[in-house]
């Protein structure tokens, strides 16, 4: 049973436009969420996070929105750049232990 | 400061062979993790450690063993490799921070 879901395996966006990556979760005990970015042949790298006490966190071109009532978060990238082409994972710390639960990832392609 | 280093980067094994994947971190992190990444399944936790000398099972521990004899190293062992263990393996570490990942080991079992 996937506790963190990313229902879009892939997304293509034109350079300069907005990219919106979605993530849904089932466990209401999650209190912190992270987004990771992964390039081919590299490990995932931390991108941005949000605490459940907030509904928005912004870092440059990246903004994460959290809707707790819908158990939904989204990552907005504005403007999108070709270098943003990567796989993006949504993740949350497990409330039951010192580990993290990851979604299956969304592959973003930004077309020049 | 190398961060998290995984060796080897690639390996091909025959069914039944054994091997050990090594993860080393130089950030003095307490927590260390082994994940596997498979298409459409994201990152699944195999085993993890909350400190030197400790290990715990994750979501998919069967067929793997781990050891954390030194704080900076976390070893993942496959005693008898199976084709289902063909995957990309990632090691990660942290303290009170997001996970820091290595660049992965691509393992193929034929």
mmCIF file of C-alpha atoms in Angstrom:
data_model
loop_
_atom_site.group_PDB
_atom_site.id
_atom_site.type_symbol
_atom_site.label_atom_id
_atom_site.label_comp_id
_atom_site.label_asym_id
_atom_site.label_seq_id
_atom_site.Cartn_x
_atom_site.Cartn_y
_atom_site.Cartn_z
ATOM 1 C CA UNK A 1 0.000 0.000 0.000
ATOM 2 C CA UNK A 2 1.690 3.171 -1.231
ATOM 3 C CA UNK A 3 1.490 5.857 1.421
ATOM 4 C CA UNK A 4 2.933 8.485 -0.927
ATOM 5 C CA UNK A 5 1.586 8.574 -4.462
ATOM 6 C CA UNK A 6 2.660 10.396 -7.573
ATOM 7 C CA UNK A 7 0.084 9.493 -10.169
ATOM 8 C CA UNK A 8 1.800 11.098 -13.160
ATOM 9 C CA UNK A 9 4.793 9.014 -14.272
ATOM 10 C CA UNK A 10 5.866 11.736 -16.692
ATOM 11 C CA UNK A 11 5.280 15.367 -17.591
ATOM 12 C CA UNK A 12 6.467 17.483 -20.528
ATOM 13 C CA UNK A 13 6.555 21.269 -20.363
ATOM 14 C CA UNK A 14 7.824 23.998 -22.669
ATOM 15 C CA UNK A 15 10.795 26.024 -21.487
ATOM 16 C CA UNK A 16 9.687 29.173 -19.682
ATOM 17 C CA UNK A 17 6.302 27.773 -18.708
ATOM 18 C CA UNK A 18 5.186 26.483 -15.300
ATOM 19 C CA UNK A 19 5.764 22.864 -14.279
ATOM 20 C CA UNK A 20 3.379 21.437 -11.680
ATOM 21 C CA UNK A 21 4.218 18.098 -10.095
ATOM 22 C CA UNK A 22 1.651 16.507 -7.815
ATOM 23 C CA UNK A 23 1.863 14.216 -4.809
ATOM 24 C CA UNK A 24 -0.871 12.632 -2.687
ATOM 25 C CA UNK A 25 -0.481 10.890 0.647
ATOM 26 C CA UNK A 26 -2.668 8.654 2.733
ATOM 27 C CA UNK A 27 -1.179 8.873 6.222
ATOM 28 C CA UNK A 28 -2.487 11.906 8.113
ATOM 29 C CA UNK A 29 0.359 11.484 10.617
ATOM 30 C CA UNK A 30 2.917 12.765 8.119
ATOM 31 C CA UNK A 31 4.040 16.174 9.378
ATOM 32 C CA UNK A 32 6.825 17.084 6.982
ATOM 33 C CA UNK A 33 7.309 16.611 3.264
ATOM 34 C CA UNK A 34 10.319 16.780 0.987
ATOM 35 C CA UNK A 35 10.964 16.917 -2.728
ATOM 36 C CA UNK A 36 14.036 15.332 -4.245
ATOM 37 C CA UNK A 37 15.392 15.730 -7.753
ATOM 38 C CA UNK A 38 17.294 12.983 -9.533
ATOM 39 C CA UNK A 39 19.397 13.160 -12.672
ATOM 40 C CA UNK A 40 20.382 9.973 -14.561
ATOM 41 C CA UNK A 41 23.340 8.103 -13.066
ATOM 42 C CA UNK A 42 23.262 10.291 -9.946
ATOM 43 C CA UNK A 43 21.690 9.987 -6.523
ATOM 44 C CA UNK A 44 18.633 12.020 -5.546
ATOM 45 C CA UNK A 45 19.364 15.480 -4.170
ATOM 46 C CA UNK A 46 17.199 17.429 -1.760
ATOM 47 C CA UNK A 47 15.269 20.258 -3.392
ATOM 48 C CA UNK A 48 12.709 21.776 -1.020
ATOM 49 C CA UNK A 49 10.602 20.839 1.976
ATOM 50 C CA UNK A 50 7.470 21.936 3.784
ATOM 51 C CA UNK A 51 6.225 21.467 7.307
ATOM 52 C CA UNK A 52 2.608 20.555 7.881
ATOM 53 C CA UNK A 53 2.099 23.785 9.825
ATOM 54 C CA UNK A 54 2.605 25.732 6.595
ATOM 55 C CA UNK A 55 0.691 25.726 3.346
ATOM 56 C CA UNK A 56 3.436 27.160 1.156
ATOM 57 C CA UNK A 57 7.211 27.261 1.004
ATOM 58 C CA UNK A 58 9.173 29.090 -1.673
ATOM 59 C CA UNK A 59 12.807 28.881 -2.732
ATOM 60 C CA UNK A 60 13.661 30.787 -5.867
ATOM 61 C CA UNK A 61 11.889 29.229 -8.830
ATOM 62 C CA UNK A 62 10.542 26.381 -6.688
ATOM 63 C CA UNK A 63 7.393 26.572 -4.566
ATOM 64 C CA UNK A 64 5.723 23.742 -2.712
ATOM 65 C CA UNK A 65 2.059 23.966 -1.736
ATOM 66 C CA UNK A 66 0.416 21.770 0.880
ATOM 67 C CA UNK A 67 -3.314 21.103 1.202
ATOM 68 C CA UNK A 68 -3.690 19.048 4.372
ATOM 69 C CA UNK A 69 -7.427 18.553 4.095
ATOM 70 C CA UNK A 70 -6.953 17.003 0.652
ATOM 71 C CA UNK A 71 -3.719 15.222 1.661
ATOM 72 C CA UNK A 72 -2.139 16.734 -1.419
ATOM 73 C CA UNK A 73 1.011 18.670 -2.177
ATOM 74 C CA UNK A 74 2.399 20.112 -5.352
ATOM 75 C CA UNK A 75 5.727 21.416 -6.566
ATOM 76 C CA UNK A 76 5.650 24.415 -8.897
ATOM 77 C CA UNK A 77 8.662 25.353 -10.999
ATOM 78 C CA UNK A 78 8.481 28.789 -12.616
ATOM 79 C CA UNK A 79 9.929 29.406 -15.123
ATOM 80 C CA UNK A 80 10.905 25.898 -16.170
ATOM 81 C CA UNK A 81 14.366 25.423 -17.641
ATOM 82 C CA UNK A 82 15.859 22.527 -19.633
ATOM 83 C CA UNK A 83 18.186 21.821 -16.696
ATOM 84 C CA UNK A 84 15.102 21.026 -14.605
ATOM 85 C CA UNK A 85 14.571 17.862 -16.668
ATOM 86 C CA UNK A 86 14.887 15.085 -14.074
ATOM 87 C CA UNK A 87 12.871 12.662 -11.987
ATOM 88 C CA UNK A 88 11.204 14.277 -8.979
ATOM 89 C CA UNK A 89 10.370 12.272 -5.872
ATOM 90 C CA UNK A 90 7.976 13.301 -3.151
ATOM 91 C CA UNK A 91 8.851 11.921 0.302
ATOM 92 C CA UNK A 92 7.798 12.042 3.943
ATOM 93 C CA UNK A 93 9.433 10.896 7.196
ATOM 94 C CA UNK A 94 7.684 7.817 8.507
ATOM 95 C CA UNK A 95 5.868 8.525 11.791
ATOM 96 C CA UNK A 96 6.751 4.972 12.909
ATOM 97 C CA UNK A 97 10.523 5.036 12.639
ATOM 98 C CA UNK A 98 13.633 6.847 11.492
ATOM 99 C CA UNK A 99 13.063 6.177 7.811
ATOM 100 C CA UNK A 100 11.463 7.953 4.879
ATOM 101 C CA UNK A 101 8.651 6.962 2.526
ATOM 102 C CA UNK A 102 9.082 7.875 -1.143
ATOM 103 C CA UNK A 103 6.630 8.203 -3.998
ATOM 104 C CA UNK A 104 7.345 6.462 -7.320
ATOM 105 C CA UNK A 105 8.567 9.669 -8.965
ATOM 106 C CA UNK A 106 7.553 11.865 -11.900
ATOM 107 C CA UNK A 107 9.874 12.318 -14.877
ATOM 108 C CA UNK A 108 9.841 15.971 -15.963
ATOM 109 C CA UNK A 109 11.009 16.905 -19.437
ATOM 110 C CA UNK A 110 11.436 20.611 -20.181
ATOM 111 C CA UNK A 111 11.506 21.155 -23.911
ATOM 112 C CA UNK A 112 13.575 24.026 -25.353
ATOM 113 C CA UNK B 1 34.354 16.469 1.589
ATOM 114 C CA UNK B 2 33.159 13.557 -0.550
ATOM 115 C CA UNK B 3 29.700 13.162 1.045
ATOM 116 C CA UNK B 4 28.320 9.665 0.480
ATOM 117 C CA UNK B 5 30.446 7.304 -1.597
ATOM 118 C CA UNK B 6 29.230 3.963 -2.923
ATOM 119 C CA UNK B 7 31.393 1.195 -4.337
ATOM 120 C CA UNK B 8 31.235 -0.424 -6.793
ATOM 121 C CA UNK B 9 29.304 1.670 -9.334
ATOM 122 C CA UNK B 10 28.361 -1.332 -11.492
ATOM 123 C CA UNK B 11 28.351 -5.084 -10.984
ATOM 124 C CA UNK B 12 27.058 -8.129 -12.816
ATOM 125 C CA UNK B 13 26.483 -11.275 -10.782
ATOM 126 C CA UNK B 14 25.356 -14.760 -11.643
ATOM 127 C CA UNK B 15 22.450 -16.237 -9.714
ATOM 128 C CA UNK B 16 23.670 -17.658 -6.418
ATOM 129 C CA UNK B 17 26.797 -15.523 -6.170
ATOM 130 C CA UNK B 18 27.388 -13.245 -3.217
ATOM 131 C CA UNK B 19 28.652 -9.710 -2.956
ATOM 132 C CA UNK B 20 28.916 -6.740 -0.617
ATOM 133 C CA UNK B 21 28.078 -3.148 -1.470
ATOM 134 C CA UNK B 22 30.003 -0.565 0.496
ATOM 135 C CA UNK B 23 28.722 2.839 1.563
ATOM 136 C CA UNK B 24 30.990 5.384 3.209
ATOM 137 C CA UNK B 25 30.066 8.855 4.497
ATOM 138 C CA UNK B 26 32.378 11.550 5.830
ATOM 139 C CA UNK B 27 29.726 13.833 7.351
ATOM 140 C CA UNK B 28 29.641 12.164 10.785
ATOM 141 C CA UNK B 29 26.008 11.210 10.238
ATOM 142 C CA UNK B 30 24.281 8.910 12.710
ATOM 143 C CA UNK B 31 21.623 7.510 10.405
ATOM 144 C CA UNK B 32 22.377 5.468 7.310
ATOM 145 C CA UNK B 33 20.047 3.793 4.828
ATOM 146 C CA UNK B 34 20.006 1.374 1.903
ATOM 147 C CA UNK B 35 17.315 1.838 -0.746
ATOM 148 C CA UNK B 36 16.654 0.114 -4.030
ATOM 149 C CA UNK B 37 15.116 1.857 -7.008
ATOM 150 C CA UNK B 38 13.037 -0.051 -9.527
ATOM 151 C CA UNK B 39 11.011 1.363 -12.441
ATOM 152 C CA UNK B 40 7.610 2.637 -11.334
ATOM 153 C CA UNK B 41 8.270 1.827 -7.692
ATOM 154 C CA UNK B 42 10.328 4.721 -6.469
ATOM 155 C CA UNK B 43 12.799 4.185 -3.667
ATOM 156 C CA UNK B 44 12.109 1.310 -1.306
ATOM 157 C CA UNK B 45 13.925 0.958 1.989
ATOM 158 C CA UNK B 46 15.887 -2.267 2.471
ATOM 159 C CA UNK B 47 17.617 -1.760 5.836
ATOM 160 C CA UNK B 48 18.724 1.173 7.887
ATOM 161 C CA UNK B 49 20.852 2.044 10.899
ATOM 162 C CA UNK B 50 20.326 4.658 13.603
ATOM 163 C CA UNK B 51 23.890 4.483 14.843
ATOM 164 C CA UNK B 52 27.114 2.472 14.959
ATOM 165 C CA UNK B 53 26.415 -1.144 15.800
ATOM 166 C CA UNK B 54 22.663 -0.942 15.079
ATOM 167 C CA UNK B 55 20.595 -2.135 12.128
ATOM 168 C CA UNK B 56 16.873 -2.383 11.416
ATOM 169 C CA UNK B 57 14.707 -3.845 8.668
ATOM 170 C CA UNK B 58 12.980 -1.671 6.141
ATOM 171 C CA UNK B 59 10.220 -2.380 3.669
ATOM 172 C CA UNK B 60 12.022 -5.008 1.525
ATOM 173 C CA UNK B 61 14.729 -6.679 3.665
ATOM 174 C CA UNK B 62 14.490 -10.276 2.428
ATOM 175 C CA UNK B 63 17.635 -11.576 0.737
ATOM 176 C CA UNK B 64 19.841 -8.822 2.171
ATOM 177 C CA UNK B 65 21.963 -8.381 5.272
ATOM 178 C CA UNK B 66 23.690 -5.281 6.600
ATOM 179 C CA UNK B 67 26.363 -4.308 9.067
ATOM 180 C CA UNK B 68 27.389 -1.015 10.659
ATOM 181 C CA UNK B 69 30.628 -1.810 12.475
ATOM 182 C CA UNK B 70 31.973 1.709 12.012
ATOM 183 C CA UNK B 71 29.930 4.899 12.121
ATOM 184 C CA UNK B 72 31.069 6.000 8.682
ATOM 185 C CA UNK B 73 30.410 2.713 6.866
ATOM 186 C CA UNK B 74 27.233 0.790 6.094
ATOM 187 C CA UNK B 75 27.601 -2.500 4.202
ATOM 188 C CA UNK B 76 24.852 -4.249 2.258
ATOM 189 C CA UNK B 77 25.348 -7.939 1.583
ATOM 190 C CA UNK B 78 23.684 -10.328 -0.815
ATOM 191 C CA UNK B 79 24.468 -13.900 0.223
ATOM 192 C CA UNK B 80 22.854 -15.649 -2.748
ATOM 193 C CA UNK B 81 21.898 -13.240 -5.500
ATOM 194 C CA UNK B 82 18.631 -13.688 -7.407
ATOM 195 C CA UNK B 83 17.458 -12.036 -10.653
ATOM 196 C CA UNK B 84 14.790 -10.203 -8.611
ATOM 197 C CA UNK B 85 17.645 -8.300 -6.954
ATOM 198 C CA UNK B 86 18.562 -6.642 -10.239
ATOM 199 C CA UNK B 87 18.166 -2.980 -9.338
ATOM 200 C CA UNK B 88 19.901 0.295 -8.620
ATOM 201 C CA UNK B 89 20.949 0.537 -4.992
ATOM 202 C CA UNK B 90 21.294 3.857 -3.188
ATOM 203 C CA UNK B 91 22.883 4.544 0.144
ATOM 204 C CA UNK B 92 21.902 7.635 2.124
ATOM 205 C CA UNK B 93 22.800 9.249 5.421
ATOM 206 C CA UNK B 94 21.605 12.065 7.634
ATOM 207 C CA UNK B 95 21.511 13.626 11.048
ATOM 208 C CA UNK B 96 18.695 16.133 11.638
ATOM 209 C CA UNK B 97 18.551 16.971 7.968
ATOM 210 C CA UNK B 98 17.230 15.668 4.679
ATOM 211 C CA UNK B 99 18.846 12.524 3.335
ATOM 212 C CA UNK B 100 22.145 12.789 1.489
ATOM 213 C CA UNK B 101 22.429 10.140 -1.207
ATOM 214 C CA UNK B 102 25.321 8.440 -2.941
ATOM 215 C CA UNK B 103 25.359 8.037 -6.711
ATOM 216 C CA UNK B 104 24.146 4.475 -6.686
ATOM 217 C CA UNK B 105 25.300 0.964 -7.588
ATOM 218 C CA UNK B 106 23.727 -0.644 -10.633
ATOM 219 C CA UNK B 107 23.503 -4.396 -10.017
ATOM 220 C CA UNK B 108 22.465 -6.944 -12.617
ATOM 221 C CA UNK B 109 21.874 -10.573 -11.634
ATOM 222 C CA UNK B 110 21.745 -13.012 -14.545
#
